[in-house]
Tab-separated table of C-alpha atoms in Angstrom:
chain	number	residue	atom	x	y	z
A	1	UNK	CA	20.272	-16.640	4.541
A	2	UNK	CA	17.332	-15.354	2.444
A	3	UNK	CA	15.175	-14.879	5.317
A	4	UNK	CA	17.596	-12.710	6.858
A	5	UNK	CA	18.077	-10.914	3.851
A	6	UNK	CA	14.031	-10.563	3.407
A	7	UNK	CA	14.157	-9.147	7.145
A	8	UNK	CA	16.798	-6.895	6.674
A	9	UNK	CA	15.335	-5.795	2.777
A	10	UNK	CA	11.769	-4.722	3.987
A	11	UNK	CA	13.510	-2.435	7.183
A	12	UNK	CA	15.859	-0.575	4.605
A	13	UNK	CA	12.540	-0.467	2.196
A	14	UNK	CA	10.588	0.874	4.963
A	15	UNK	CA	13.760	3.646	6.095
A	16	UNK	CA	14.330	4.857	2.546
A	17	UNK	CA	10.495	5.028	1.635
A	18	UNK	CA	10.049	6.955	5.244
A	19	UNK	CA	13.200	9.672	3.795
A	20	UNK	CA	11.220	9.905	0.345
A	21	UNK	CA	8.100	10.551	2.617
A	22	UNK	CA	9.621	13.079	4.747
A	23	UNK	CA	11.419	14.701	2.301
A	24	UNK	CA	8.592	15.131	0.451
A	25	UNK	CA	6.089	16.342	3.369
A	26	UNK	CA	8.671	18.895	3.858
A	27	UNK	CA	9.362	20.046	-0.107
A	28	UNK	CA	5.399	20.607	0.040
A	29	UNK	CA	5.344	22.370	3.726
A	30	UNK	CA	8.142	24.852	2.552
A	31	UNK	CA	6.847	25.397	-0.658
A	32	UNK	CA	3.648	26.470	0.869
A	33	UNK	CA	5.202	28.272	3.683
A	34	UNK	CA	8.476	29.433	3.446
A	35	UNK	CA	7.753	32.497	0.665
A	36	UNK	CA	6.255	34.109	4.060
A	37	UNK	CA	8.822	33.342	7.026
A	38	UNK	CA	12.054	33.420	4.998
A	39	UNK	CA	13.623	35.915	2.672
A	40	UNK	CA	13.657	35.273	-0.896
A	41	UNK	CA	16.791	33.553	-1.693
A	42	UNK	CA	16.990	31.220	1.593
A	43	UNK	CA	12.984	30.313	0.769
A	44	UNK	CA	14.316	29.040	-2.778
A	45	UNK	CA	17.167	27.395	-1.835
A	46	UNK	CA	15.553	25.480	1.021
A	47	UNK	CA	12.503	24.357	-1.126
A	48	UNK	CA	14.992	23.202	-3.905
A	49	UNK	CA	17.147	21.068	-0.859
A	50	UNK	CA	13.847	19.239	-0.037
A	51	UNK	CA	13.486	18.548	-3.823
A	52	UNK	CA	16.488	17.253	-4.314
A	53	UNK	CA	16.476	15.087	-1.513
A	54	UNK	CA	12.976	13.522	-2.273
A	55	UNK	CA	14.587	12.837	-6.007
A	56	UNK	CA	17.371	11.205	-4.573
A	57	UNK	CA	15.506	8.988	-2.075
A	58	UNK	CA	13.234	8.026	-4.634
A	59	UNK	CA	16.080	6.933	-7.191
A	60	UNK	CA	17.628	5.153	-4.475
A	61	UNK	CA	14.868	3.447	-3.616
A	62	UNK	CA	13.378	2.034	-7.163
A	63	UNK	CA	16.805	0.944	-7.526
A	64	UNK	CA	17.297	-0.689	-4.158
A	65	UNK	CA	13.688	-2.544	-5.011
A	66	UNK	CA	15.038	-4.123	-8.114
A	67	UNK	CA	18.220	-5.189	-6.337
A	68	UNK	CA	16.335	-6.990	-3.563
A	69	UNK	CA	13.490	-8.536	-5.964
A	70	UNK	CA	16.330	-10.143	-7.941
A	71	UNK	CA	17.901	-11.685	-4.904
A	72	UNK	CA	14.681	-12.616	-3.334
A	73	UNK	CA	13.783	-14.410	-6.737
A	74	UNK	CA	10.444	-12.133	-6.816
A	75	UNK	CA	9.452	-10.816	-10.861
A	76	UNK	CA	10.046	-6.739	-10.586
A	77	UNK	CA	6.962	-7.041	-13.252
A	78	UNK	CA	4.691	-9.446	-12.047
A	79	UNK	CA	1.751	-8.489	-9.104
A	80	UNK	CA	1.004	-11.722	-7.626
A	81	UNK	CA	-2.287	-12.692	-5.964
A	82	UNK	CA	-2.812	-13.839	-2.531
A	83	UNK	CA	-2.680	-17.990	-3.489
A	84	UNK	CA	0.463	-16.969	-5.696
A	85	UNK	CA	2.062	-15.296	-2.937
A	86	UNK	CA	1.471	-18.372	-0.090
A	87	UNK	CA	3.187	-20.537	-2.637
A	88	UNK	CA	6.240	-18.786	-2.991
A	89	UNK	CA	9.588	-19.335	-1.453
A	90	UNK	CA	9.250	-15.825	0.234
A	91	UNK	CA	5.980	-15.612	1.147
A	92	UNK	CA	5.994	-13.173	3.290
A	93	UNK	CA	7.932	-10.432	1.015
A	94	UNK	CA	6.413	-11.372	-2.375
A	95	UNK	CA	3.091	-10.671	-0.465
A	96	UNK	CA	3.752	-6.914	0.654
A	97	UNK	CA	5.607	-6.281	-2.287
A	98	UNK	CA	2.542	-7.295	-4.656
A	99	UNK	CA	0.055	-5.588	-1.795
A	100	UNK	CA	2.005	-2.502	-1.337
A	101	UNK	CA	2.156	-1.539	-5.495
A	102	UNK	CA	-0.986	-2.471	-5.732
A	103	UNK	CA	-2.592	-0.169	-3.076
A	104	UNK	CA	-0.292	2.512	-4.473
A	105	UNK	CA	-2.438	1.784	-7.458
A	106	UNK	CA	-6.040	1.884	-5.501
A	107	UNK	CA	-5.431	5.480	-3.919
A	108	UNK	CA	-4.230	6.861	-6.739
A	109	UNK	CA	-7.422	5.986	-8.398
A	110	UNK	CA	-8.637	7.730	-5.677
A	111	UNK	CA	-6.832	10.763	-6.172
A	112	UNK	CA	-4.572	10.297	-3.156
A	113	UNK	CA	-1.501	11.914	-3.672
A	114	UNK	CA	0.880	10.468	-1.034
A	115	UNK	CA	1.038	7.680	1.366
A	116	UNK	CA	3.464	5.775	3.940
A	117	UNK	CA	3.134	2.699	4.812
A	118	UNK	CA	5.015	0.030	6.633
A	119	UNK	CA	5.930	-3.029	4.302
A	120	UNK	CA	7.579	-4.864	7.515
A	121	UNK	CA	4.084	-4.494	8.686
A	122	UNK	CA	2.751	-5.908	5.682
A	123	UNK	CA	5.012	-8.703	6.683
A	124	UNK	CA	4.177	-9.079	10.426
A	125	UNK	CA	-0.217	-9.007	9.296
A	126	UNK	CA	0.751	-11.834	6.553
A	127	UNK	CA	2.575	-13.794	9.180
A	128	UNK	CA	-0.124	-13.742	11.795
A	129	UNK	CA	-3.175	-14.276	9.917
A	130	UNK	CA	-5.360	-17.584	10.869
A	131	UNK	CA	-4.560	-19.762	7.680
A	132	UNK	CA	-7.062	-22.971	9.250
A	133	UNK	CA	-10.058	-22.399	7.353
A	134	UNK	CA	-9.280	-21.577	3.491
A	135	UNK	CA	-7.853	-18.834	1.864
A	136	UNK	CA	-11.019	-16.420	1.878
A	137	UNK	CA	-11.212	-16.627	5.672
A	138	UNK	CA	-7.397	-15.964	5.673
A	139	UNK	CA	-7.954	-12.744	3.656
A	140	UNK	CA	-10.702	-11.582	6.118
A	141	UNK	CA	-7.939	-12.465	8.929
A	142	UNK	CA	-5.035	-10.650	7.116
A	143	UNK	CA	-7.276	-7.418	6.188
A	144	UNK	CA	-8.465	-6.827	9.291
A	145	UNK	CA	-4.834	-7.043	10.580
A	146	UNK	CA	-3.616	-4.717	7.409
A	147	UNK	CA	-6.255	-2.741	8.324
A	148	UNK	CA	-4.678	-1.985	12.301
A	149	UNK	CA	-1.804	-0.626	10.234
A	150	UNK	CA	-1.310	3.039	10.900
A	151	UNK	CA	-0.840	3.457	7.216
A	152	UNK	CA	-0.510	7.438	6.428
A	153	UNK	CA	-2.285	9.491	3.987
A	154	UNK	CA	-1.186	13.392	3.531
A	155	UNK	CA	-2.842	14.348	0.799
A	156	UNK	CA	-7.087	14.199	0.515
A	157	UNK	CA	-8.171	12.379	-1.815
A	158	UNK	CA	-8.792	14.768	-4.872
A	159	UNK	CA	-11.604	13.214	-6.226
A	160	UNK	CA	-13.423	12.072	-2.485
A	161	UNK	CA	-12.615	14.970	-0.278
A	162	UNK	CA	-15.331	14.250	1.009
A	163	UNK	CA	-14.086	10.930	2.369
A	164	UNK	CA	-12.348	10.924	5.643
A	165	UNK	CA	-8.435	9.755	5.192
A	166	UNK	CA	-9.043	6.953	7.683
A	167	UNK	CA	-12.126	5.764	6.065
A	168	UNK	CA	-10.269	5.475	2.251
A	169	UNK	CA	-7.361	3.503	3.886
A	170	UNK	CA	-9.935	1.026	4.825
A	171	UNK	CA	-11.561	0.972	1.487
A	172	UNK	CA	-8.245	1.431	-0.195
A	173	UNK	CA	-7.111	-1.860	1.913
A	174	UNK	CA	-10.199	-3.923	0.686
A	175	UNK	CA	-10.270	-2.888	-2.999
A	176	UNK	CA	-6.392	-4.482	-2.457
A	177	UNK	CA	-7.495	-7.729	-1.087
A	178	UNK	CA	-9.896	-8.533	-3.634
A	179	UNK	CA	-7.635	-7.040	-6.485
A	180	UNK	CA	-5.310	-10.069	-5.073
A	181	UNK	CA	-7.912	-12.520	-4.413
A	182	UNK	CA	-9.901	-12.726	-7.908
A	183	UNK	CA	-7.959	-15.534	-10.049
A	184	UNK	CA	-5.769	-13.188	-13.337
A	185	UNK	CA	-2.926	-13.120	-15.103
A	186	UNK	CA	-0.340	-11.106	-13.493
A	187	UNK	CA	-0.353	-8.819	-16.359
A	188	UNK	CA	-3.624	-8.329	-15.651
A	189	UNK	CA	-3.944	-7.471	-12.188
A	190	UNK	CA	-3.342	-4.020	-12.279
A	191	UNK	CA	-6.482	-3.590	-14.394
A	192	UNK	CA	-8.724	-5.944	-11.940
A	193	UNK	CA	-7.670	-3.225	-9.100
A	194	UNK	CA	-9.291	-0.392	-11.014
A	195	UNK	CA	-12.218	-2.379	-11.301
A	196	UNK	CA	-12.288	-3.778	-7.295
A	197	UNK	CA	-11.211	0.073	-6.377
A	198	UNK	CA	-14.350	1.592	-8.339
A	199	UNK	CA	-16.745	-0.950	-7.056
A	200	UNK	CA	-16.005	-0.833	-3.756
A	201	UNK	CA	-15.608	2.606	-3.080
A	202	UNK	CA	-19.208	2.684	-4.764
A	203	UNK	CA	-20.711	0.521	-1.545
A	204	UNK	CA	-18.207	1.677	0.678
A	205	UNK	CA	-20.427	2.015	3.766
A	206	UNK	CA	-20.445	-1.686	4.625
A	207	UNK	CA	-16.747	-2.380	4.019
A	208	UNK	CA	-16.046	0.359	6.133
A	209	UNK	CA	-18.252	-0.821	9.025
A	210	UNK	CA	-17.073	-4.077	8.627
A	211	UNK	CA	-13.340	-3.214	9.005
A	212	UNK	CA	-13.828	-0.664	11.769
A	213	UNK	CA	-15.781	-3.238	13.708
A	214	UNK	CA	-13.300	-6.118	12.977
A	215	UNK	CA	-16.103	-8.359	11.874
A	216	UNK	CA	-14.671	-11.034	10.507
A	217	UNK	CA	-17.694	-12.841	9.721
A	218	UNK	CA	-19.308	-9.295	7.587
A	219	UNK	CA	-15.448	-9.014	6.135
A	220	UNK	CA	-15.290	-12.248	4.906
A	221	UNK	CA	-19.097	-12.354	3.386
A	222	UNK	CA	-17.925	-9.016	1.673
A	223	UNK	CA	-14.831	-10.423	0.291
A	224	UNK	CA	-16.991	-12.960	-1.624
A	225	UNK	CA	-19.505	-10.709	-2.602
A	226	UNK	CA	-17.325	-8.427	-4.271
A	227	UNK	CA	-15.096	-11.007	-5.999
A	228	UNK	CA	-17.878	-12.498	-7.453
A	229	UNK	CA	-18.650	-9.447	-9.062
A	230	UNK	CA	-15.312	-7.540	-10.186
């Protein structure tokens, strides 16, 4: 019953996330645009609809979250690395929903405003990853597949403009991995992804070659490197 309920948790996740997104896109769009296509009061009262809507969805949605952590039996507080995560009863979920705050976390250390991204994906790349060979090797497997994700950033990053969006998503997605591979306290964790999230967007170029090639070999060598060093 609980893996249903895990399948059917991430989709409704994903749905009310993809409203918040929207709704937001759109609050920003018209805000921008509508003072010069629509007269004043229909400009205000559209931009304030969008608003409201994005405030709603986003209520909805934190408390949806701590609904479906409770009955999934994952902590609403505690991030939970990669060897936590394959030891829990869902797996799968207490995964995306420790990788998905957590890269919230990394691009807005990069100044990145907003960003959609699929936690049934999350899912699906956890699922699939090669698990034979030890749990570094796994993480090269499952970034790589996180990193296929078309994950969606609207906003450039404020402090990198500089940086192509596609480019941070991939250095975004490693400063994640590590964040969940180094051995904390969950209390902790939040703090290590600073740390991963400055270093590696420091010595980006290699992580970014590496994940645009899908060299798992390079990935995996990376991965160690920069563990050993956050």
């Amino acid at each position: 019953m609980r893996h249903h309920l895990g399948e059917n948790t991430v989709y409704i996740k994903d749905a009310l996330r993809g409203i918040r997104f929207a709704a937001r896109r759109g609050h920003e769009a018209l805000k921008e645009n509508a003072p010069r296509h629509l007269p004043s009061p229909a400009s205000s009262i559209a931009v304030s609809a969008l608003g409201e809507l994005e405030t709603i969805a986003k209520s909805v949605e934190g408390r949806f979250n701590k609904i479906a952590r409770t009955m999934l039996g994952v902590s609403s507080r505690q991030l939970m690395g990669l060897s936590d995560a394959l030891e829990a009863t869902n797996s799968a979920y207490a995964f995306s929903d420790s990788y998905y705050r957590l890269i919230k976390v990394v691009l807005e250390r990069y100044g990145v405003e907003d960003v959609f991204m699929s936690q049934r994906g999350l899912e699906e790349a956890f699922t699939k990853a090669d698990r034979s060979e030890g749990i570094l090797s796994y993480a090269a497997h499952l970034l790589i597949g996180i990193a296929r994700l078309e994950g969606t950033l609207t906003s450039i990053s404020k402090r990198r403009p500089d940086i192509p969006c596609h480019d941070l998503q991939r250095v975004a997605a490693f400063a994640t991995m590590v964040a969940m591979l180094v051995d904390t306290k969950p209390h902790e964790r939040i703090e290590v992804a600073y740390s991963a999230a400055e270093l590696v967007l420091a010595r980006r170029e290699t992580v970014i070659q590496a994940l645009t090639r899908e060299d798992l070999q390079q990935t995996l060598a990376l991965l160690e490197k920069f563990c050993a060093h956050v």
